[in-house]
Coordinates of C-alpha atoms in Angstrom, one line a residue:
M1 CA 14.5 -1.3 -28.0
P2 CA 11.4 -3.4 -27.5
Y3 CA 11.2 -3.2 -23.5
V4 CA 12.5 -1.6 -20.6
V5 CA 13.0 -2.0 -16.8
T6 CA 11.6 2.0 -15.4
R7 CA 12.2 1.8 -11.8
S8 CA 13.9 0.3 -9.3
C9 CA 12.1 -2.8 -9.5
C10 CA 11.8 -5.2 -6.4
A11 CA 14.4 -7.8 -8.5
D12 CA 12.4 -11.2 -7.7
A13 CA 13.7 -12.1 -10.7
S14 CA 10.1 -13.3 -12.0
C15 CA 10.5 -11.8 -15.0
V16 CA 13.9 -14.0 -15.6
L17 CA 11.9 -17.2 -15.0
A18 CA 9.4 -15.5 -18.3
C19 CA 12.4 -14.1 -20.5
P20 CA 12.0 -16.8 -23.3
V21 CA 15.9 -15.4 -24.4
N22 CA 17.6 -15.1 -21.4
C23 CA 17.6 -11.0 -21.5
I24 CA 16.8 -9.6 -18.6
H25 CA 20.0 -9.3 -16.2
P26 CA 21.8 -9.8 -13.8
A27 CA 19.3 -12.9 -12.8
P28 CA 20.2 -15.2 -9.4
G29 CA 23.1 -17.3 -9.7
E30 CA 25.0 -14.3 -11.2
P31 CA 28.3 -11.6 -10.4
G32 CA 26.0 -8.4 -9.0
F33 CA 22.6 -9.7 -8.8
A34 CA 22.5 -9.1 -5.0
T35 CA 23.9 -5.7 -4.8
A36 CA 22.4 -4.8 -8.4
E37 CA 20.4 -1.4 -7.6
M38 CA 17.6 -2.7 -10.8
L39 CA 17.4 -5.7 -13.7
Y40 CA 18.3 -4.9 -17.1
V41 CA 16.7 -5.6 -20.4
D42 CA 19.5 -6.6 -23.1
P43 CA 17.7 -4.0 -26.5
R44 CA 19.6 -6.6 -28.5
T45 CA 17.8 -10.3 -28.1
C46 CA 15.1 -8.8 -26.4
V47 CA 13.0 -10.5 -29.0
D48 CA 9.4 -7.7 -27.2
C49 CA 7.3 -10.6 -26.6
G50 CA 5.8 -9.1 -23.3
A51 CA 6.3 -12.8 -21.2
C52 CA 8.1 -10.3 -18.7
T53 CA 5.3 -7.9 -18.0
S54 CA 3.0 -10.4 -17.2
A55 CA 5.4 -11.3 -14.5
C56 CA 6.3 -8.5 -13.1
P57 CA 4.4 -8.4 -9.7
V58 CA 5.1 -3.9 -9.9
D59 CA 4.5 -2.9 -13.4
A60 CA 7.9 -2.0 -13.7
L61 CA 8.5 -3.3 -17.8
K62 CA 7.0 -1.7 -20.2
P63 CA 7.3 -1.0 -23.9
H64 CA 10.0 1.4 -25.2
T65 CA 6.5 2.8 -27.3
A66 CA 4.5 3.7 -24.2
L67 CA 7.4 5.3 -21.6
G68 CA 6.2 8.8 -20.5
E69 CA 8.5 11.6 -20.7
K70 CA 9.9 11.1 -16.8
E71 CA 10.9 7.2 -17.8
L72 CA 13.0 8.0 -21.4
P73 CA 16.4 8.1 -19.5
F74 CA 15.9 4.4 -18.3
I75 CA 16.2 3.3 -22.5
E76 CA 19.6 4.2 -22.0
L77 CA 19.9 3.0 -18.5
N78 CA 19.0 -0.2 -19.5
A79 CA 21.3 -0.4 -22.9
A80 CA 24.3 0.7 -20.5
Y81 CA 24.6 -2.1 -18.5
Y82 CA 25.2 -4.3 -21.2
K83 CA 28.0 -2.2 -22.6
E84 CA 29.7 -2.9 -19.7
N85 CA 28.1 -6.1 -19.0
P86 CA 27.8 -7.9 -22.4
H87 CA 26.5 -11.5 -20.8
A88 CA 28.0 -13.1 -24.2
D89 CA 27.5 -16.3 -22.6
R90 CA 23.3 -16.6 -23.2
A91 CA 22.9 -19.5 -21.2
P92 CA 20.3 -18.8 -18.4
M93 CA 22.5 -19.2 -15.0
Y94 CA 19.3 -19.0 -12.6
V95 CA 17.6 -22.9 -12.3
V96 CA 14.2 -23.4 -10.9
P97 CA 14.0 -25.2 -7.8
R98 CA 13.6 -28.6 -7.6
Q99 CA 11.4 -30.0 -6.0
R100 CA 11.7 -32.3 -3.4
T101 CA 10.7 -36.0 -2.0
L102 CA 10.6 -35.5 1.7
P103 CA 10.9 -37.7 4.4
E104 CA 7.8 -39.2 4.7
G105 CA 5.4 -37.3 7.7
E106 CA 4.4 -33.8 7.4
L107 CA 6.8 -31.0 8.0
S108 CA 5.9 -27.8 10.0
V109 CA 7.7 -24.8 10.0
A110 CA 7.1 -21.3 11.7
V111 CA 8.5 -18.3 10.1
V112 CA 9.2 -15.8 12.4
G113 CA 8.3 -12.4 10.7
A114 CA 5.7 -11.2 8.0
G115 CA 7.5 -8.7 5.9
P116 CA 8.9 -10.2 2.5
A117 CA 12.1 -12.2 4.2
G118 CA 9.3 -14.5 5.9
L119 CA 6.7 -14.8 3.1
F120 CA 9.2 -15.5 0.6
A121 CA 11.2 -18.4 3.0
A122 CA 7.0 -19.8 3.3
D123 CA 6.9 -19.9 -0.7
E124 CA 10.0 -21.5 -1.0
L125 CA 9.2 -24.4 1.6
L126 CA 5.5 -24.6 0.0
R127 CA 7.3 -25.4 -2.9
H128 CA 7.4 -29.4 -1.8
P129 CA 4.1 -31.3 -1.3
G130 CA 3.7 -32.5 2.5
V131 CA 5.3 -28.7 4.5
R132 CA 2.8 -26.6 6.7
V133 CA 4.2 -23.1 6.9
T134 CA 2.9 -21.1 10.4
V135 CA 4.0 -16.9 10.0
Y136 CA 4.5 -15.3 12.9
D137 CA 4.8 -11.7 13.7
R138 CA 4.2 -9.2 16.0
L139 CA 1.9 -6.8 13.7
P140 CA -1.9 -7.5 13.5
T141 CA -1.0 -7.0 9.7
P142 CA 1.9 -8.4 7.6
Y143 CA 3.9 -7.5 4.6
G144 CA 6.8 -5.5 6.8
L145 CA 8.8 -2.6 5.4
A146 CA 6.6 -3.4 1.5
R147 CA 3.3 -1.6 4.0
A148 CA 4.8 0.5 6.4
G149 CA 8.5 1.8 4.2
V150 CA 7.9 1.9 0.9
A151 CA 7.2 5.6 0.8
P152 CA 3.6 6.2 -0.5
D153 CA 4.3 7.9 -3.4
H154 CA 5.7 4.5 -5.1
Q155 CA 2.1 2.5 -5.6
D156 CA 4.2 0.6 -7.9
T157 CA 7.3 -0.6 -5.8
K158 CA 3.8 -1.7 -3.3
Q159 CA 2.0 -3.7 -5.4
V160 CA 4.5 -6.4 -4.6
T161 CA 1.9 -7.2 -2.1
E162 CA -0.5 -8.9 -5.0
L163 CA 2.1 -11.8 -4.5
F164 CA 1.9 -11.7 -1.8
R165 CA -1.3 -12.9 -1.1
T166 CA -0.9 -15.0 -4.5
I167 CA 1.9 -17.0 -1.4
E168 CA -0.5 -16.7 1.5
S169 CA -3.3 -18.3 -0.3
Q170 CA -1.2 -21.4 -0.5
P171 CA -2.4 -24.6 1.0
G172 CA -0.6 -25.2 4.0
F173 CA 0.2 -21.4 5.0
S174 CA -1.2 -19.5 8.0
Y175 CA -1.0 -17.2 9.7
R176 CA -0.7 -16.0 13.9
L177 CA -0.6 -12.7 13.5
S178 CA -0.7 -9.5 16.6
V179 CA 1.9 -11.9 18.5
E180 CA 5.3 -10.9 19.7
I181 CA 7.9 -13.9 20.1
G182 CA 9.8 -13.7 23.3
T183 CA 7.2 -12.1 25.2
A184 CA 3.9 -13.6 24.5
L185 CA 6.1 -16.5 22.9
T186 CA 9.1 -18.0 23.0
H187 CA 11.6 -19.4 20.7
A188 CA 11.2 -22.6 22.8
D189 CA 7.3 -22.7 22.4
L190 CA 8.2 -22.5 18.8
L191 CA 10.3 -25.2 18.7
R192 CA 8.1 -27.8 20.7
A193 CA 5.3 -26.9 18.2
H194 CA 6.9 -27.4 15.3
H195 CA 10.0 -29.0 13.4
A196 CA 11.7 -26.1 12.9
V197 CA 11.8 -22.1 13.3
I198 CA 12.9 -19.3 10.3
Y199 CA 13.6 -15.9 12.1
A200 CA 13.1 -14.0 9.4
V201 CA 12.7 -10.7 11.9
G202 CA 13.9 -7.7 9.7
A203 CA 16.6 -4.8 11.0
A204 CA 13.8 -2.8 13.4
T205 CA 16.0 0.1 14.7
D206 CA 18.1 2.7 13.2
K207 CA 21.8 3.2 13.4
R208 CA 22.1 6.7 15.7
L209 CA 25.0 9.4 14.8
G210 CA 26.6 9.8 18.8
I211 CA 26.9 13.7 18.4
E212 CA 25.3 16.1 21.6
G213 CA 22.3 16.9 21.1
E214 CA 21.2 14.0 19.4
D215 CA 18.2 12.9 21.6
L216 CA 16.7 16.6 21.5
P217 CA 13.0 17.0 20.4
G218 CA 13.2 17.8 16.4
S219 CA 15.5 15.1 16.4
V220 CA 14.3 12.2 14.9
S221 CA 15.1 8.5 13.4
A222 CA 14.1 8.4 9.5
T223 CA 13.0 5.2 10.7
D224 CA 10.3 6.3 12.8
F225 CA 9.7 9.3 10.7
V226 CA 9.1 6.5 7.9
A227 CA 6.7 4.9 10.1
W228 CA 4.6 7.7 11.2
Y229 CA 3.6 8.8 7.6
N230 CA 3.2 5.3 7.4
G231 CA 0.8 4.6 9.6
H232 CA 2.9 1.9 11.5
P233 CA 1.2 1.3 14.7
D234 CA 3.8 1.8 16.4
H235 CA 4.0 5.4 15.6
A236 CA 1.3 6.9 13.3
H237 CA 0.3 8.5 15.9
D238 CA 3.5 10.4 16.8
V239 CA 3.8 14.3 16.2
H240 CA 6.4 15.7 14.3
D241 CA 6.6 19.6 14.3
L242 CA 6.8 20.9 10.9
G243 CA 6.5 24.7 11.3
T244 CA 10.5 25.2 10.7
E245 CA 11.6 26.1 7.0
R246 CA 14.2 23.5 6.7
A247 CA 14.6 20.2 7.9
V248 CA 17.9 18.6 7.5
V249 CA 18.5 14.7 6.4
I250 CA 21.5 13.7 7.2
G251 CA 22.7 10.8 5.0
N252 CA 21.7 10.2 1.8
G253 CA 20.8 6.7 0.8
N254 CA 17.2 5.9 -1.2
V255 CA 15.5 6.2 2.2
S256 CA 17.0 10.1 2.7
L257 CA 15.7 10.6 -0.8
D258 CA 11.7 8.9 0.2
V259 CA 11.7 11.3 3.1
A260 CA 13.3 15.1 1.3
R261 CA 10.1 13.4 -2.0
I262 CA 7.3 13.3 1.2
L263 CA 8.5 16.6 2.6
T264 CA 8.0 18.7 -0.2
A265 CA 5.6 16.4 -2.2
D266 CA 2.1 18.3 -3.0
P267 CA -0.5 17.3 -0.1
D268 CA -2.9 16.6 -2.7
A269 CA -0.8 14.3 -4.8
L270 CA -0.2 12.7 -1.4
A271 CA -3.9 12.7 0.0
R272 CA -4.3 9.6 -3.3
T273 CA -2.0 7.6 -1.5
D274 CA -1.8 5.3 1.1
I275 CA 0.0 8.1 3.4
S276 CA -1.2 8.2 7.2
D277 CA -4.1 10.2 7.8
R278 CA -2.6 11.9 10.6
A279 CA 0.7 12.3 8.7
L280 CA -1.3 13.6 5.6
A281 CA -3.0 16.9 8.2
A282 CA 0.2 17.4 9.1
L283 CA 1.5 17.8 5.2
R284 CA -1.1 20.1 4.7
G285 CA 0.2 22.7 7.3
S286 CA 3.4 21.8 7.2
R287 CA 5.8 25.4 6.8
I288 CA 8.8 23.3 5.2
R289 CA 10.5 24.5 2.1
E290 CA 13.9 23.5 2.0
V291 CA 14.8 19.5 2.9
V292 CA 18.4 19.8 2.8
L293 CA 20.8 16.2 2.7
L294 CA 23.3 16.1 4.0
G295 CA 26.2 13.3 2.8
R296 CA 29.7 13.2 4.7
R297 CA 32.1 11.5 1.4
G298 CA 31.4 12.7 -2.1
P299 CA 28.9 12.4 -5.1
A300 CA 30.8 9.4 -6.0
Q301 CA 29.9 7.3 -2.8
A302 CA 26.3 8.0 -2.5
A303 CA 24.2 5.7 -1.4
F304 CA 21.3 6.0 -3.6
T305 CA 20.4 4.3 -6.1
V306 CA 20.6 5.7 -10.0
P307 CA 16.4 4.6 -10.6
E308 CA 15.9 6.9 -7.2
L309 CA 18.3 10.0 -8.3
L310 CA 16.0 9.8 -11.7
A311 CA 13.2 10.0 -10.1
L312 CA 14.1 12.3 -7.5
S313 CA 15.0 14.4 -10.5
A314 CA 11.9 14.0 -12.6
L315 CA 10.0 16.1 -9.9
E316 CA 7.7 18.7 -10.7
D317 CA 7.4 21.9 -9.0
V318 CA 10.4 21.0 -6.8
D319 CA 14.1 22.4 -7.7
V320 CA 16.9 19.9 -6.8
S321 CA 20.1 21.1 -6.4
V322 CA 23.3 19.8 -5.5
E323 CA 26.4 20.7 -3.1
G324 CA 29.3 19.7 -2.0
R325 CA 32.1 19.3 -4.6
P326 CA 30.3 20.1 -8.3
G327 CA 33.0 20.7 -10.1
D328 CA 33.8 17.4 -9.7
L329 CA 30.6 16.5 -11.4
A330 CA 31.9 15.3 -15.2
P331 CA 28.9 15.1 -17.3
D332 CA 31.2 12.5 -19.1
G333 CA 31.0 10.2 -16.2
D334 CA 28.8 7.3 -15.0
E335 CA 25.2 7.2 -15.3
K336 CA 25.3 9.0 -11.2
T337 CA 27.7 11.1 -11.8
R338 CA 26.0 12.8 -14.9
L339 CA 22.5 13.1 -13.3
L340 CA 23.9 15.1 -10.8
S341 CA 25.7 17.2 -12.6
E342 CA 22.9 17.8 -14.7
L343 CA 20.9 18.5 -11.1
A344 CA 24.2 21.1 -10.5
A345 CA 24.0 22.7 -13.6
R346 CA 19.8 23.5 -12.8
T347 CA 19.1 27.1 -12.4
P348 CA 16.5 27.4 -9.6
V349 CA 12.8 28.5 -9.9
E350 CA 12.2 31.1 -7.3
G351 CA 9.1 30.3 -4.9
R352 CA 9.4 26.6 -5.5
R353 CA 10.1 23.9 -2.9
R354 CA 13.8 22.9 -2.8
I355 CA 15.9 19.4 -2.1
V356 CA 19.9 19.7 -1.7
L357 CA 22.0 17.9 -2.1
R358 CA 24.8 18.4 -0.1
F359 CA 28.6 16.2 0.0
L360 CA 31.1 16.4 1.9
T361 CA 29.4 17.5 5.4
V362 CA 29.5 16.0 8.3
P363 CA 27.8 16.8 10.6
V364 CA 29.2 18.0 14.6
R365 CA 26.7 18.4 16.4
I366 CA 22.5 19.2 17.5
T367 CA 22.4 23.2 19.2
G368 CA 19.0 24.2 20.8
E369 CA 16.6 24.6 24.3
G370 CA 13.4 22.5 24.9
G371 CA 14.4 21.9 20.8
V372 CA 16.0 21.5 17.5
R373 CA 17.3 24.7 17.0
A374 CA 20.4 24.1 14.4
L375 CA 22.9 21.8 13.4
E376 CA 26.7 22.7 13.2
V377 CA 28.5 20.8 10.6
A378 CA 32.0 20.6 9.5
P379 CA 32.9 20.7 5.7
A380 CA 35.3 18.0 4.7
T381 CA 37.7 16.5 2.2
L382 CA 38.1 12.9 0.8
R383 CA 40.9 10.8 2.0
T384 CA 41.2 7.4 1.2
D385 CA 43.1 4.4 3.4
D386 CA 45.9 2.0 2.6
D387 CA 43.1 -0.5 2.4
G388 CA 40.7 1.3 -0.3
T389 CA 38.3 3.4 1.8
V390 CA 37.4 6.1 1.2
R391 CA 36.6 8.4 4.5
A392 CA 35.5 12.0 4.8
V393 CA 37.3 14.1 7.6
P394 CA 36.7 17.3 8.5
T395 CA 38.4 20.3 7.5
G396 CA 38.6 21.8 11.2
E397 CA 36.2 24.8 10.8
T398 CA 32.7 24.7 11.4
R399 CA 28.9 26.2 9.3
V400 CA 25.3 26.2 11.3
L401 CA 21.8 24.9 9.6
E402 CA 19.0 26.6 11.1
T403 CA 16.4 24.0 11.2
G404 CA 13.8 22.8 13.3
L405 CA 14.1 19.0 12.4
V406 CA 16.9 16.8 12.0
L407 CA 16.4 13.4 10.2
R408 CA 19.3 10.4 10.6
A409 CA 19.0 8.2 7.7
V410 CA 22.5 6.8 8.6
G411 CA 21.5 2.9 8.3
Y412 CA 19.5 0.2 9.7
R413 CA 20.4 -2.3 12.6
A414 CA 18.5 -5.3 14.1
R415 CA 17.5 -6.2 17.4
P416 CA 19.3 -9.3 19.2
V417 CA 16.4 -12.4 19.0
P418 CA 15.3 -14.2 21.8
G419 CA 17.7 -17.5 22.6
L420 CA 19.8 -16.7 19.0
P421 CA 23.6 -15.3 19.3
F422 CA 23.8 -12.1 18.2
D423 CA 27.2 -10.6 16.3
E424 CA 27.4 -7.4 18.1
D425 CA 29.2 -5.3 15.0
S426 CA 27.7 -6.5 12.2
A427 CA 24.0 -7.0 14.3
T428 CA 23.1 -10.3 12.4
V429 CA 23.2 -13.5 13.6
P430 CA 25.8 -15.7 13.2
H431 CA 25.0 -18.6 10.6
R432 CA 26.0 -20.6 7.7
A433 CA 24.0 -20.0 4.6
G434 CA 20.9 -19.7 6.6
R435 CA 21.2 -22.5 9.7
V436 CA 21.9 -21.0 13.5
E437 CA 21.8 -24.7 14.2
P438 CA 20.0 -27.4 13.0
G439 CA 16.3 -26.8 13.6
V440 CA 16.7 -22.8 13.6
Y441 CA 17.3 -20.4 10.5
V442 CA 17.5 -16.8 9.9
A443 CA 16.6 -15.1 6.4
G444 CA 16.2 -11.2 4.9
W445 CA 18.6 -9.1 7.0
I446 CA 18.7 -10.6 10.9
K447 CA 20.7 -12.8 8.3
R448 CA 23.0 -11.1 5.6
G449 CA 22.3 -7.4 7.4
P450 CA 20.6 -4.7 5.4
T451 CA 21.7 -4.8 1.9
G452 CA 19.6 -5.4 -0.9
F453 CA 15.9 -4.9 -2.5
I454 CA 12.4 -7.0 -1.8
G455 CA 13.5 -9.8 -4.3
T456 CA 16.8 -10.3 -2.7
N457 CA 15.4 -12.1 -0.1
K458 CA 13.6 -14.5 -2.4
T459 CA 17.5 -16.0 -3.2
C460 CA 18.1 -15.5 0.7
A461 CA 15.3 -17.4 1.5
H462 CA 16.1 -20.1 -0.9
E463 CA 19.1 -20.6 0.5
T464 CA 18.2 -20.8 4.2
V465 CA 15.0 -23.5 3.2
E466 CA 17.6 -25.3 1.4
S467 CA 20.1 -25.2 4.4
L468 CA 16.2 -26.8 6.4
L469 CA 15.4 -29.2 3.9
D470 CA 19.0 -31.0 3.5
D471 CA 18.4 -31.0 7.9
F472 CA 15.2 -32.2 7.5
A473 CA 16.2 -35.0 5.0
A474 CA 19.0 -36.4 7.7
G475 CA 16.8 -36.4 10.5
R476 CA 18.8 -33.5 12.8
L477 CA 15.3 -32.0 13.0
T478 CA 13.3 -32.8 16.2
A479 CA 9.8 -34.0 16.2
P480 CA 7.1 -31.4 17.0
V481 CA 5.2 -32.4 20.5
P482 CA 1.8 -33.9 19.7
G483 CA -0.6 -31.6 20.7
A484 CA 1.6 -28.5 21.0
T485 CA -0.3 -25.2 20.5
V486 CA 0.9 -22.1 19.7
A487 CA -0.8 -18.6 20.0
P488 CA -4.5 -19.3 20.4
N489 CA -5.8 -15.9 20.1
A490 CA -3.8 -14.7 17.2
L491 CA -5.4 -13.7 14.2
D492 CA -5.0 -15.4 11.3
L493 CA -5.4 -15.7 8.0
A494 CA -9.1 -14.3 7.8
A495 CA -8.4 -11.9 10.3
W496 CA -6.3 -10.5 8.0
R497 CA -8.0 -10.1 4.7
A498 CA -11.3 -8.7 7.0
I499 CA -8.9 -6.0 7.9
D500 CA -6.9 -5.8 3.9
R501 CA -10.8 -5.8 3.3
A502 CA -12.5 -2.9 5.2
E503 CA -8.8 -0.2 4.7
R504 CA -9.7 -1.0 0.6
A505 CA -13.7 -0.1 1.0
E506 CA -12.7 3.2 3.0
G507 CA -10.0 3.8 0.1
E508 CA -12.1 3.1 -2.5
A509 CA -14.8 5.3 -1.0
Q510 CA -11.9 8.5 -1.1
G511 CA -10.6 7.4 -4.2
R512 CA -7.6 6.3 -2.2
P513 CA -6.2 2.2 -2.8
R514 CA -6.6 2.3 1.1
V515 CA -7.1 4.2 4.0
K516 CA -4.9 2.3 6.7
L517 CA -6.6 1.2 10.0
T518 CA -3.6 2.6 12.8
D519 CA -4.4 1.5 16.2
T520 CA -5.0 -2.0 17.4
E521 CA -9.1 -1.2 18.5
S522 CA -9.6 -0.8 15.0
L523 CA -7.6 -3.0 13.4
R524 CA -9.1 -5.7 15.8
R525 CA -12.7 -4.7 15.2
A526 CA -12.2 -4.5 11.3
A527 CA -10.3 -8.2 11.7
A528 CA -13.6 -9.7 14.1
G529 CA -15.7 -8.2 10.7
V530 CA -17.1 -4.8 13.3
P531 CA -17.9 -2.1 10.9
A532 CA -15.3 1.4 12.1
V533 CA -16.9 4.1 13.9
T534 CA -16.8 7.3 12.4
G535 CA -15.1 10.1 13.9
A536 CA -14.3 7.6 17.4
P537 CA -10.7 9.0 18.7
A538 CA -7.5 6.1 17.9
A539 CA -5.8 5.3 20.2
R540 CA -2.6 5.7 20.9
S541 CA -0.7 2.7 20.6
R542 CA 2.6 1.6 20.7
Q543 CA 2.9 -2.1 21.0
P544 CA 0.0 -4.2 19.5

């Protein structure tokens, strides 16, 4: 097999466009693209040209002869997709968006949110001559979860930021960073200064468990914990007690696996990444030896993806075990079940740190005085409702897991956007093809909910931008007020590039990709080109 996708890729479909024989699927426009865990190369039709490797922004594609031992399972994983999805019709389904001839006059668009969704929306807009895009964000730094959500031991995935650098270098692009919409700047202000506004604000909060003891110290949102070790200014200076021998993560999605890996990783290995310095110091002093991941339902319903499970199973010096209905893990089942079966059959090595995947376990309550001391859980059985929904039903008995740290990772949730309608049930802004109303649009998680991968935002943004351009062509958008300006004191692209250079320079001095600046004062000094003051205490910053 000539080329192989070797991990949960960004799925932005650049490789699909580059492939001359259409051997990479699912492609945009095909069933399953929006929900695919990764893209796959067809071993029967790949001609070994290497065009996909040049196009891939995260180096996920490799020739089969260059695979390391841990990557070899991806050969079968790529091939297996085509056994179930033959793709007999080799005609490409993805069409390069046409370049629009816009009505006379410049189109000015505000994009709120500088994460992947916002930057892909900017890219889609800037494909058309005569468009100016201003991207706003409340933080002094862009890239959203690509900077503050992707785990520091996944530096390959973070390479997608180089694609974002290309987007922000295009003519017509500008930043207004360190500006919060709804306080310093209102929705009405944006509409006065631009023809249209696209909100790509993501899902910044997490879902709650709704159990007793959830607010005890030591019970933490995984969203906040991830932000802590990634140096997000809102949480970089939080304090987490890692003095317990067992941590419990409620949930078994990819975020849960990220947290488990970081908590059990060798700090010396993490020291070669862009992890927050404060988090690294805390992890060096950590006493955690076991991380238990709790899933309410069974292995077949686990939310993590196969590529992330493969990465977990390949960890060195960390045992990964499976508990809860392992007898149902047939080795001849699907890829996820097969991998879990192999993990369940492993013999633990004494003295190693351990990650436990425990299924069919429902959290009941968190106990402790002044802080978390234990988590009470109930074993569960599965019940299938009339509509086919599989749910976990507690058996009635309870067990106690002693722990000092409980992390809930049961999903992201968006906040309402000031001035826009909001659906509380789905935590999204109601829309049609991204259009809330002419002049107001949404993209990313605030539009579709917290689903998909980095590249999913590309097709999502394309749909939204098409709606916006249709409205502009039909004369439905209101022209900006002449002379209207917004956020004159915001940080611009030059300021962000100065921050980026400062972080990279300090990283180069330490043999790391970058050393993140994590407080507002340091970020603004770097933006102004002022050298960092060595040894200066970092001020706690809850809001840039």
